[in-house]
Short mmCIF file of N, CA and C in Angstrom, two decimals:
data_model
loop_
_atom_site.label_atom_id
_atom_site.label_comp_id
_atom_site.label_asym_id
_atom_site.label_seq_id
_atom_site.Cartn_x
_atom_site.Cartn_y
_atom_site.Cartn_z
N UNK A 1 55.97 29.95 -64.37
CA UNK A 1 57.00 29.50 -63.44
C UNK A 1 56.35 29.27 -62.07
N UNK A 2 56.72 28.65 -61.26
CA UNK A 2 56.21 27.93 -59.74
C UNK A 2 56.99 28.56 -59.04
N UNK A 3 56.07 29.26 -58.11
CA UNK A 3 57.29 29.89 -57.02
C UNK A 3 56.20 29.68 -56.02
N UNK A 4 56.76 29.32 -54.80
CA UNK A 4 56.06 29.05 -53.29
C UNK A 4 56.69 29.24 -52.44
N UNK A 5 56.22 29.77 -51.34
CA UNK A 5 57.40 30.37 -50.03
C UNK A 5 58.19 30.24 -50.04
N UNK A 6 58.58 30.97 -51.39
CA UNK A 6 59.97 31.59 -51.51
C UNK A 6 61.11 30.62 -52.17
N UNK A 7 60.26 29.30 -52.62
CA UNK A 7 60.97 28.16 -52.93
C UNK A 7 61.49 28.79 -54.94
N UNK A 8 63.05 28.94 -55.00
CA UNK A 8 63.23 29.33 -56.41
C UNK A 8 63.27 27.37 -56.86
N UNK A 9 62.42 27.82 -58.47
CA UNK A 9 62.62 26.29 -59.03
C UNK A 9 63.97 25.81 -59.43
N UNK A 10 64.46 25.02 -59.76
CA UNK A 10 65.54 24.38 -60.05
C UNK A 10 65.63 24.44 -61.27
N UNK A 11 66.74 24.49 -62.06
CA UNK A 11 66.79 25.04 -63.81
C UNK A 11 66.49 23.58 -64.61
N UNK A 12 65.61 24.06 -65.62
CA UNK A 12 65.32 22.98 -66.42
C UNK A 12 64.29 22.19 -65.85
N UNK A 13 63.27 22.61 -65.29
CA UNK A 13 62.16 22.01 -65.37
C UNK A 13 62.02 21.00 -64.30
N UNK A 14 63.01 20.97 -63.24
CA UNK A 14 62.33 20.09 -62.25
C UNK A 14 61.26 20.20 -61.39
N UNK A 15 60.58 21.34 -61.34
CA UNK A 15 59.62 21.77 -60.72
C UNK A 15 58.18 21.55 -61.86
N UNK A 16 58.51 21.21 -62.93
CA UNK A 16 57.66 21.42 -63.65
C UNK A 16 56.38 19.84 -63.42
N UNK A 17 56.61 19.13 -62.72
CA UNK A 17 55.69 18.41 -61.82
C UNK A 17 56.42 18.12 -60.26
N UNK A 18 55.74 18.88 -59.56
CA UNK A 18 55.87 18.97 -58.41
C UNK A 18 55.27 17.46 -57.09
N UNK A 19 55.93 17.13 -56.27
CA UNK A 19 55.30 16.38 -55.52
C UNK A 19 55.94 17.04 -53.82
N UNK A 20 54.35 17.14 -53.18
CA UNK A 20 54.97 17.42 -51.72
C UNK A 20 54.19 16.96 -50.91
N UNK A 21 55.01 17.03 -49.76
CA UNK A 21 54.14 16.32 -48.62
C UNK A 21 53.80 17.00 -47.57
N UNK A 22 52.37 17.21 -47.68
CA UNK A 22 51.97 18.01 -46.29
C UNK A 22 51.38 17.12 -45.07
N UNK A 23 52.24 17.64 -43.80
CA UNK A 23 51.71 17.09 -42.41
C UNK A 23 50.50 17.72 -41.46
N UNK A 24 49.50 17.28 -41.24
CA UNK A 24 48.54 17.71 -40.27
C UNK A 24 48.84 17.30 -39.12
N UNK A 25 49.23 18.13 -37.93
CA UNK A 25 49.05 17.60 -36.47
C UNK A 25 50.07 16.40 -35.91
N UNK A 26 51.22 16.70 -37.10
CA UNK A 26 51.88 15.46 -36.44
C UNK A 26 53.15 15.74 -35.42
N UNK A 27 52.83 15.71 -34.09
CA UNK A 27 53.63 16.46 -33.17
C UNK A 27 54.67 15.19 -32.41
N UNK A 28 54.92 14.25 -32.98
CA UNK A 28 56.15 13.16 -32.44
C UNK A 28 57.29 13.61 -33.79
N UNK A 29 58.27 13.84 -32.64
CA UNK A 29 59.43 13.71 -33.73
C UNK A 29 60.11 13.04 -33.90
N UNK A 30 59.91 11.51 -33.87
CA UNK A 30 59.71 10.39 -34.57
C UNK A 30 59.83 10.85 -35.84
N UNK A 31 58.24 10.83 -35.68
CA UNK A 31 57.31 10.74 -36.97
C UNK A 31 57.93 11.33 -38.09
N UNK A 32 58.16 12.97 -37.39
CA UNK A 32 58.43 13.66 -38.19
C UNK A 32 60.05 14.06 -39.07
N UNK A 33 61.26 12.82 -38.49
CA UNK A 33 62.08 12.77 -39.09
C UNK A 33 61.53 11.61 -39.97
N UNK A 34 60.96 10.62 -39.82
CA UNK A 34 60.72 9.18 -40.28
C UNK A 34 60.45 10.15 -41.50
N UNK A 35 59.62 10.81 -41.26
CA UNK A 35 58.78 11.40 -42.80
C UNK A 35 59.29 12.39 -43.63
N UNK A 36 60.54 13.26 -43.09
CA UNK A 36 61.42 13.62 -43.71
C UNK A 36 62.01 12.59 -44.66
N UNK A 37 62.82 12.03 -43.81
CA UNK A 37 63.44 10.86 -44.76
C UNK A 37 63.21 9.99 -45.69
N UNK A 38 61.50 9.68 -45.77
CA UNK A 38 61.09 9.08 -46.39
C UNK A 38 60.98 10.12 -47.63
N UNK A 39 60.60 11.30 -47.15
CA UNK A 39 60.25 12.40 -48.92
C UNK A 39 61.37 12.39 -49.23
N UNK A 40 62.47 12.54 -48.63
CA UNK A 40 63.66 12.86 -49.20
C UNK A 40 64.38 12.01 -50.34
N UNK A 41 63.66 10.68 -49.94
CA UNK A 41 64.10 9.48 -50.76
C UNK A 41 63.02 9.36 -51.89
N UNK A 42 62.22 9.90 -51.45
CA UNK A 42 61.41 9.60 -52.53
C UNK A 42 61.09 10.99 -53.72
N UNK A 43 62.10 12.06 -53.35
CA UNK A 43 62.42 13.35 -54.09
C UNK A 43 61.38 14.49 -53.84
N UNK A 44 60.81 14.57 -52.85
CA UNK A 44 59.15 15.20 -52.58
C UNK A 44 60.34 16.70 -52.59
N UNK A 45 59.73 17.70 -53.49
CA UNK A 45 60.02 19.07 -53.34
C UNK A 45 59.89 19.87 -52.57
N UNK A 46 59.21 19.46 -51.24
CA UNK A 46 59.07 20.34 -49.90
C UNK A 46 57.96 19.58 -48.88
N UNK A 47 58.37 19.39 -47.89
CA UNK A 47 57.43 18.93 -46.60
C UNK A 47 56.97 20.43 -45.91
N UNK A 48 55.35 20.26 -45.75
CA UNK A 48 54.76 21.67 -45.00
C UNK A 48 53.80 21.02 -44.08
N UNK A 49 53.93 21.57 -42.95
CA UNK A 49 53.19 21.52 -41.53
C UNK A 49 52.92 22.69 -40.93
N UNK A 50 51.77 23.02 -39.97
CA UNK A 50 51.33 23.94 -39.60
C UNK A 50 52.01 24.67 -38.95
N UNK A 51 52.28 25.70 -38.25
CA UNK A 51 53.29 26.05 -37.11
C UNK A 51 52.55 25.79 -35.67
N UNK A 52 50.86 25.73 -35.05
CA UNK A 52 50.45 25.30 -34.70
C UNK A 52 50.02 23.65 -34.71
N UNK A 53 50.29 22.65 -33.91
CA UNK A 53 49.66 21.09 -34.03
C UNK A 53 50.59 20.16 -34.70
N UNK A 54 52.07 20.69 -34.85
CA UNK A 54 52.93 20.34 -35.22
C UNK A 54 54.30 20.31 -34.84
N UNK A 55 55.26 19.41 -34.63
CA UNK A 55 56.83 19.81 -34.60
C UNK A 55 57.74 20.26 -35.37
N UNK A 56 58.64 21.05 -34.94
CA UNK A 56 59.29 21.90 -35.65
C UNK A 56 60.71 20.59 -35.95
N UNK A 57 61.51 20.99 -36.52
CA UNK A 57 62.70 20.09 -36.49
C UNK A 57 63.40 20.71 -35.02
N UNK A 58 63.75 19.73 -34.82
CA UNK A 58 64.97 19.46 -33.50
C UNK A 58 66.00 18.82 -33.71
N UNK A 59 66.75 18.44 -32.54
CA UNK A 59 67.62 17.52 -32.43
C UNK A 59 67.19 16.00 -32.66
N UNK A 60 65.98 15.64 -31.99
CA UNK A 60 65.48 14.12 -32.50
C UNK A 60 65.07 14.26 -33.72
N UNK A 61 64.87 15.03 -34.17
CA UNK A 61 64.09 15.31 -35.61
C UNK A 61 65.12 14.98 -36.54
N UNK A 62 66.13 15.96 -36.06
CA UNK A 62 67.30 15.39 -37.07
C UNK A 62 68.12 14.07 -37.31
N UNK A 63 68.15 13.78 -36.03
CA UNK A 63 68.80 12.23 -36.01
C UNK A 63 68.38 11.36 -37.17
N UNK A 64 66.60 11.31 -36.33
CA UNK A 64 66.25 10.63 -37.03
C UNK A 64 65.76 10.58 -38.83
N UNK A 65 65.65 11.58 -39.05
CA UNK A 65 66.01 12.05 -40.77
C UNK A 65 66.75 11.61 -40.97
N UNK A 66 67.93 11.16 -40.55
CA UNK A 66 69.45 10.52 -41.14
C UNK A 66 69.92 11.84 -41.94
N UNK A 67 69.78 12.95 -41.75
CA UNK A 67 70.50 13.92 -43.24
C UNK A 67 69.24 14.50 -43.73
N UNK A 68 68.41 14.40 -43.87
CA UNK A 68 67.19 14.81 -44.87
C UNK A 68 66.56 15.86 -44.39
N UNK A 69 66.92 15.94 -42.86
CA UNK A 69 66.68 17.48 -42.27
C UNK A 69 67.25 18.78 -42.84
N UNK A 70 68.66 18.20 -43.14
CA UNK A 70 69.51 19.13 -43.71
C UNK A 70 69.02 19.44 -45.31
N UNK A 71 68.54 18.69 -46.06
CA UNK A 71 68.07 18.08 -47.36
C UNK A 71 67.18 18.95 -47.55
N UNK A 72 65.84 18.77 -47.11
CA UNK A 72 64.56 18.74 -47.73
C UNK A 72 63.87 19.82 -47.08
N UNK A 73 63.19 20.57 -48.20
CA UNK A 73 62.87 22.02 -47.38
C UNK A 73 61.45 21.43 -46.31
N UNK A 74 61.49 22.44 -45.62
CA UNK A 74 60.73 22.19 -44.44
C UNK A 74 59.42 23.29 -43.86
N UNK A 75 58.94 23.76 -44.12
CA UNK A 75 58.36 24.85 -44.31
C UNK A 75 56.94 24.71 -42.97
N UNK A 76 56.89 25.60 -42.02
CA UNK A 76 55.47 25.42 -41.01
C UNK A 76 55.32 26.71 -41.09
N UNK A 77 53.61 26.80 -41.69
CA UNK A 77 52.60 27.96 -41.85
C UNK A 77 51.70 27.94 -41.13
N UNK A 78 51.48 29.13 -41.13
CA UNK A 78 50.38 29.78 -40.29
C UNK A 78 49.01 29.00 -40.45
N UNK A 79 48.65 28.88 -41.54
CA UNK A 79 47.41 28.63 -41.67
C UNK A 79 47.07 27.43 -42.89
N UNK A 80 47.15 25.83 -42.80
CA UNK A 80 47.33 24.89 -43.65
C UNK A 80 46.33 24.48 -44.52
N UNK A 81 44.80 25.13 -44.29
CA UNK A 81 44.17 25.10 -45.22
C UNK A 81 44.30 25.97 -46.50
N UNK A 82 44.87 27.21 -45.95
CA UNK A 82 45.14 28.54 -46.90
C UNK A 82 45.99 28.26 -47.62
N UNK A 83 46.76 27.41 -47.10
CA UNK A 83 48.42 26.94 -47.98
C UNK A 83 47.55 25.82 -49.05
N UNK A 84 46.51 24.68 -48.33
CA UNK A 84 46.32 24.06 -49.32
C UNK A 84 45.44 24.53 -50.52
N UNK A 85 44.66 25.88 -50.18
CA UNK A 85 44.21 26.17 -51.03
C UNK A 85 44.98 27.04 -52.34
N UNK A 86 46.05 28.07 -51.68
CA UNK A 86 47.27 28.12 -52.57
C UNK A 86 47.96 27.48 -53.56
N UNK A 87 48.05 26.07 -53.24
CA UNK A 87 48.85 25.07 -53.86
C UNK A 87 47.76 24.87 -55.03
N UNK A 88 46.76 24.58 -54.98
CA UNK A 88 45.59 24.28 -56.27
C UNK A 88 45.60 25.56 -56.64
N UNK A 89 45.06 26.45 -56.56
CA UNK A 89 45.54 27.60 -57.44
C UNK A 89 46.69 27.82 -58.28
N UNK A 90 47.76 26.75 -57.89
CA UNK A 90 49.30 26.42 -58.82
C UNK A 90 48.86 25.41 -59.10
N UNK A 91 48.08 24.71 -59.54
CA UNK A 91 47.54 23.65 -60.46
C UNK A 91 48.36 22.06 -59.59
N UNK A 92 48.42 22.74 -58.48
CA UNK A 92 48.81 21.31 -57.45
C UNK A 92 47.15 20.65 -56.73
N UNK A 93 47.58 19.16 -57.22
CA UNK A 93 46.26 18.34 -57.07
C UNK A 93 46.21 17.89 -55.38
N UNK A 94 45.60 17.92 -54.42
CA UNK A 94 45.63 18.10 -53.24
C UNK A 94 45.18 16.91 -52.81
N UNK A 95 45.88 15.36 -52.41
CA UNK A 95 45.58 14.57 -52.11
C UNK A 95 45.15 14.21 -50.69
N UNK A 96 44.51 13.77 -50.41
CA UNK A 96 44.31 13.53 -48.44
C UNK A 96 44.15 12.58 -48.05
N UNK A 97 44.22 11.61 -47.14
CA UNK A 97 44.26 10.20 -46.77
C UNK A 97 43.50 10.06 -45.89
N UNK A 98 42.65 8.95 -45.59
CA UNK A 98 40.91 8.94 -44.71
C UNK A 98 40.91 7.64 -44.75
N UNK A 99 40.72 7.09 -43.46
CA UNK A 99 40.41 5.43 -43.66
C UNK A 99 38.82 5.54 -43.86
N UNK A 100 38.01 6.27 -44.16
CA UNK A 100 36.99 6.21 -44.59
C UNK A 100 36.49 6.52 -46.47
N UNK A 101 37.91 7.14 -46.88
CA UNK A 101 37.69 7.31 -48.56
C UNK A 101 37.35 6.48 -48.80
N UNK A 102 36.38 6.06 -50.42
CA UNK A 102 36.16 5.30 -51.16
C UNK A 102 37.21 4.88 -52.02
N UNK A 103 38.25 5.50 -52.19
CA UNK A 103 39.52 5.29 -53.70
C UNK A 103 40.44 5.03 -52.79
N UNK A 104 41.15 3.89 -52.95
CA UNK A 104 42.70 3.32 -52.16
C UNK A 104 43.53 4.60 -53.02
N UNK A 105 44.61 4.72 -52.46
CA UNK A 105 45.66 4.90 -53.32
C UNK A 105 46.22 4.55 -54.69
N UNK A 106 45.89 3.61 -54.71
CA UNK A 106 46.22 2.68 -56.14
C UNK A 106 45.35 2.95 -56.96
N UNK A 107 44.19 4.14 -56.94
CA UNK A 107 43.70 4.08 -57.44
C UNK A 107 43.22 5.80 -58.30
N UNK A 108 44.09 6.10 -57.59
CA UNK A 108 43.97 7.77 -58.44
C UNK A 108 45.87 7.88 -58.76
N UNK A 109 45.66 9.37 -59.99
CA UNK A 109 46.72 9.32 -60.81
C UNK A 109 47.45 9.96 -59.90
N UNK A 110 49.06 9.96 -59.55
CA UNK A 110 49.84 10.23 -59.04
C UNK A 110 50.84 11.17 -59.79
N UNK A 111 51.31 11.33 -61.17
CA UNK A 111 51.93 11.53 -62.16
C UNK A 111 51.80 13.35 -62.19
N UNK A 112 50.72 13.67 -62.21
CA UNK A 112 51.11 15.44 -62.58
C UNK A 112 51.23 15.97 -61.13
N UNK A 113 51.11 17.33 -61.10
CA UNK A 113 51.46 18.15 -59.82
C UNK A 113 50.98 17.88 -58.35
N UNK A 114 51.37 17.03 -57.13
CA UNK A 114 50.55 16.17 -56.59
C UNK A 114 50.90 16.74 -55.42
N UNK A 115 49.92 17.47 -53.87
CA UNK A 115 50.75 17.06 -52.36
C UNK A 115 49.71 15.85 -51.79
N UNK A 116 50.42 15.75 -51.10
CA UNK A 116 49.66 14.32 -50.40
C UNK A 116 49.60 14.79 -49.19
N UNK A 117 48.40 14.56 -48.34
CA UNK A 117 48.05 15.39 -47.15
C UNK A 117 47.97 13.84 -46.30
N UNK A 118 48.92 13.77 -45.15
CA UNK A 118 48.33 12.48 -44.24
C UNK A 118 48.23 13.72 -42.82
N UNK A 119 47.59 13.01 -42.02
CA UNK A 119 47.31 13.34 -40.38
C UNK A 119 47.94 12.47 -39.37
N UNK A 120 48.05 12.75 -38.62
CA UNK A 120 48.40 11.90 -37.01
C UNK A 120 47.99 10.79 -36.93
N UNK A 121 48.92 9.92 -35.97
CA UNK A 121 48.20 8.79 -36.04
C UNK A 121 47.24 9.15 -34.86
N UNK A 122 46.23 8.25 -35.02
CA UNK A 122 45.18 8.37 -34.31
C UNK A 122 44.08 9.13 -34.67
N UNK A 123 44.21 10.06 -34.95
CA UNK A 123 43.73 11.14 -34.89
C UNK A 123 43.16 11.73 -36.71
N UNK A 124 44.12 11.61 -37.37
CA UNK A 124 43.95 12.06 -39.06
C UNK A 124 44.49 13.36 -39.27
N UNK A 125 43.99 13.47 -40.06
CA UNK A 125 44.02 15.05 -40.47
C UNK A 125 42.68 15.97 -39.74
N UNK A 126 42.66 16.79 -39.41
CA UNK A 126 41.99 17.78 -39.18
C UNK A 126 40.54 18.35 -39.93
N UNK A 127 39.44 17.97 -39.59
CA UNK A 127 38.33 17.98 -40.44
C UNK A 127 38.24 19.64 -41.26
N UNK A 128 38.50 20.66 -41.19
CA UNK A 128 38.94 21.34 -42.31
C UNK A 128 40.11 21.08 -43.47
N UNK A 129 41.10 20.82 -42.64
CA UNK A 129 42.15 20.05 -43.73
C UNK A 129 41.53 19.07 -44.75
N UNK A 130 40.89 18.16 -44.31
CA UNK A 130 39.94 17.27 -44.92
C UNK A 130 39.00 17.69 -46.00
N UNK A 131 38.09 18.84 -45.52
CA UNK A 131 37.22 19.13 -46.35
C UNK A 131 37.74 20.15 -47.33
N UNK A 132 39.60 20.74 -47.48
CA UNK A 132 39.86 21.63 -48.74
C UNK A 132 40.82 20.40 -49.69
N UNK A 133 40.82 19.54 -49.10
CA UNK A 133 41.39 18.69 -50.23
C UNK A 133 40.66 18.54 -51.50
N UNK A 134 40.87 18.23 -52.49
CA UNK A 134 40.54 17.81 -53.92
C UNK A 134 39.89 16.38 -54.00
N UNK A 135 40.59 15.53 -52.78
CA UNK A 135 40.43 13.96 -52.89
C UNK A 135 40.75 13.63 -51.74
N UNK A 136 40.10 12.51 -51.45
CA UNK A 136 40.61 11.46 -50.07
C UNK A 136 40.70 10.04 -50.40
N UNK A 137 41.59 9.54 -50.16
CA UNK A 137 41.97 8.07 -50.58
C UNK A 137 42.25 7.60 -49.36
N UNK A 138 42.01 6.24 -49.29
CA UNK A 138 42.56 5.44 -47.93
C UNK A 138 43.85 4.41 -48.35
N UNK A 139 44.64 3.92 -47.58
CA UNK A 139 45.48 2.80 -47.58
C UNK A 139 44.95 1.55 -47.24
N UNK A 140 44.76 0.68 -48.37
CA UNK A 140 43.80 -0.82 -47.94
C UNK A 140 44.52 -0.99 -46.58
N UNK A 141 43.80 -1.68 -45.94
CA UNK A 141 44.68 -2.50 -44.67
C UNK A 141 43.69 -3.65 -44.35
N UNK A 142 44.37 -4.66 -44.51
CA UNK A 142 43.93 -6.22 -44.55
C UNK A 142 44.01 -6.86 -43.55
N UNK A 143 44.59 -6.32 -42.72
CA UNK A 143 44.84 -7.10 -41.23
C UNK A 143 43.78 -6.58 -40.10
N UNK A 144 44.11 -6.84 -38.89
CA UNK A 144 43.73 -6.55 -38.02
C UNK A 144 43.95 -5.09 -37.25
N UNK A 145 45.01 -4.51 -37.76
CA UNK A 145 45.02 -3.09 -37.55
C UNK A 145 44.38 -2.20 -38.37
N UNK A 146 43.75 -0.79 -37.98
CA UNK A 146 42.81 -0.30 -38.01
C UNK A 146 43.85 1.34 -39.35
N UNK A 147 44.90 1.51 -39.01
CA UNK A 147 45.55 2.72 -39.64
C UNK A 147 47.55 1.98 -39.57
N UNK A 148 47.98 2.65 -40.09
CA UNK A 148 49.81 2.87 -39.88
C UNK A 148 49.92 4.17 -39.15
N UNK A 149 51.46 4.14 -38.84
CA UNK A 149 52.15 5.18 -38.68
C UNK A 149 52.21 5.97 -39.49
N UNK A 150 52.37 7.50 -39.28
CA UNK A 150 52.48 8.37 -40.54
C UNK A 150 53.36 8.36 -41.42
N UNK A 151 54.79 7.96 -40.44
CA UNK A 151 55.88 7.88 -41.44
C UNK A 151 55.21 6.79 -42.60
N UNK A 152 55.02 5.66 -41.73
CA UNK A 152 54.73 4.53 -42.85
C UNK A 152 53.85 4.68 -43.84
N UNK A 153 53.16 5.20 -43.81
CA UNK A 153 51.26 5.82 -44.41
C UNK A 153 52.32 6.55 -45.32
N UNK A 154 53.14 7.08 -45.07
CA UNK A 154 54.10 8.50 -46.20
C UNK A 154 54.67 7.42 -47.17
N UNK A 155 55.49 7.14 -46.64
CA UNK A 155 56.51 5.67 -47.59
C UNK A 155 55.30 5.50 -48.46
N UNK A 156 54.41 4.82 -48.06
CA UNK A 156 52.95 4.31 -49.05
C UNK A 156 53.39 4.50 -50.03
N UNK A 157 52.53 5.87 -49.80
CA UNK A 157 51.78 6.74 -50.59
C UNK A 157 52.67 7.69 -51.27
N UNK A 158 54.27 8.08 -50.91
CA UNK A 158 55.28 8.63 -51.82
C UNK A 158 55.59 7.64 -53.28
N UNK A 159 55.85 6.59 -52.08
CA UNK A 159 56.56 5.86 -53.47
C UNK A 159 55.54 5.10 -54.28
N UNK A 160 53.87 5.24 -54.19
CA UNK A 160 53.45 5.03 -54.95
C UNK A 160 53.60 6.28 -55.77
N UNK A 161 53.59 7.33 -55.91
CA UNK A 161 53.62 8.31 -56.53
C UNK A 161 54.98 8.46 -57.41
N UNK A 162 55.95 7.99 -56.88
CA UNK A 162 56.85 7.96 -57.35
C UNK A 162 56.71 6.63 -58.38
N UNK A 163 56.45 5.15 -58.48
CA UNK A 163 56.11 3.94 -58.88
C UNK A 163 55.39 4.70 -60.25
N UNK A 164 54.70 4.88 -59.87
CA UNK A 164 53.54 5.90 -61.14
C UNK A 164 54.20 7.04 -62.02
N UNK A 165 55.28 7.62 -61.31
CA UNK A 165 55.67 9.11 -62.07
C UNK A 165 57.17 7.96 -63.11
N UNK A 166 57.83 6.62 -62.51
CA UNK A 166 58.43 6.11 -63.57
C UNK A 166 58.35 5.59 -64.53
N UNK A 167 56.49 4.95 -64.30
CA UNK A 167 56.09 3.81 -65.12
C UNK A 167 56.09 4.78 -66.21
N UNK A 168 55.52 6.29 -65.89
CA UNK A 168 54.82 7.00 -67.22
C UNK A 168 56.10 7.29 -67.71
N UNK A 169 57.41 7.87 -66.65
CA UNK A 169 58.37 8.40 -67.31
C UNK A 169 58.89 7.19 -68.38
N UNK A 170 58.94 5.84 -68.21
CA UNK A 170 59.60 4.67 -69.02
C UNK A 170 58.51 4.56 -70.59
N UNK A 171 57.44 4.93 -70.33
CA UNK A 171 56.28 4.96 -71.43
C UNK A 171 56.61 5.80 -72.21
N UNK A 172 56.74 7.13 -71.98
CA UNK A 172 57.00 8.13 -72.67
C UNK A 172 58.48 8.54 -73.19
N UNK A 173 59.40 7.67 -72.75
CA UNK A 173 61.01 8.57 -72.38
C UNK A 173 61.27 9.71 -72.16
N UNK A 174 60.19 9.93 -70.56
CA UNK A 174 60.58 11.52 -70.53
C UNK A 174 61.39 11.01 -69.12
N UNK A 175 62.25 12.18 -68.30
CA UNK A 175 63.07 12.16 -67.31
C UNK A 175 61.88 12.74 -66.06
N UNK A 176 61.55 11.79 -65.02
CA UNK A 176 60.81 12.14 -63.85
C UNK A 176 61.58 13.52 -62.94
#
């Protein structure tokens, strides 16, 4: 059974592939409702950010979630490498995003127990955060800009995960 700060699973196996989204350093709360809302839609089982280098939910936070503040657990720890190393020890695959990875997104499996680690804009993730991940993938970008917004970088990279967890669910007839 999966149990994580304190998170009880949901009956019948919805926990039984997990997807979450962890934030490094992302201190606009913008961002950080944009990216609520986006997991929320895209069913992510918990958003985690540091309690240091990060925003907490607020009042802009909430607005802008539309609801998903209220929704989607929210969790800021002490220490986000320790958490990510936690999560692989629960057989969660620890994704990280680097405009310097070699593998786009599109290009690793999304489908079993997955968090997806993005960073700040500007800035990334945090070069320890970086180096306990499992993987680093980048988001092609074809234009003239150099990165996205986090929210946007989230959208990505959720609903590719999600794109991937239906194709298999429609292959197999199992329920995502």
């Amino acid at each position: 059974m999966f149990l994580w700060c304190g998170v009880e699973p949901e009956p019948q196996g919805a926990w039984a592939n997990p997807l979450f989204l962890l934030l490094d350093s992302v201190t606009d709360p913008h961002n950080l409702g944009a990216c609520l809302r986006v997991a929320d839609g895209a069913g992510v089982h918990a958003v985690v950010a540091p309690k240091d280098h990060a925003v907490g939910v607020n009042a802009t936070v909430a607005k802008v979630a539309s609801g998903a503040a209220d929704t989607i657990p929210y969790f800021m720890v002490t220490n986000l490498s320790r958490t990510i190393k936690e999560l692989q020890e629960c057989g969660i695959w620890v994704i990280g995003t680097s405009d310097t990875a070699e593998h786009s997104i599109y290009d690793v499996d999304l489908t079993g127990p997955v968090a997806l680690v993005l960073g700040a804009e500007g800035t990334g993730m945090r070069q320890l955060t970086a180096k306990n991940c499992d993987q680093l993938v980048s988001i092609p970008m074809l234009g003239g800009v150099e990165s996205l917004n986090v929210s946007v970088a989230s959208g990505v990279c959720l609903y590719e995960a999600v794109r991937q967890r239906q194709a298999l669910a429609k292959s197999t007839n199992k329920v995502v």
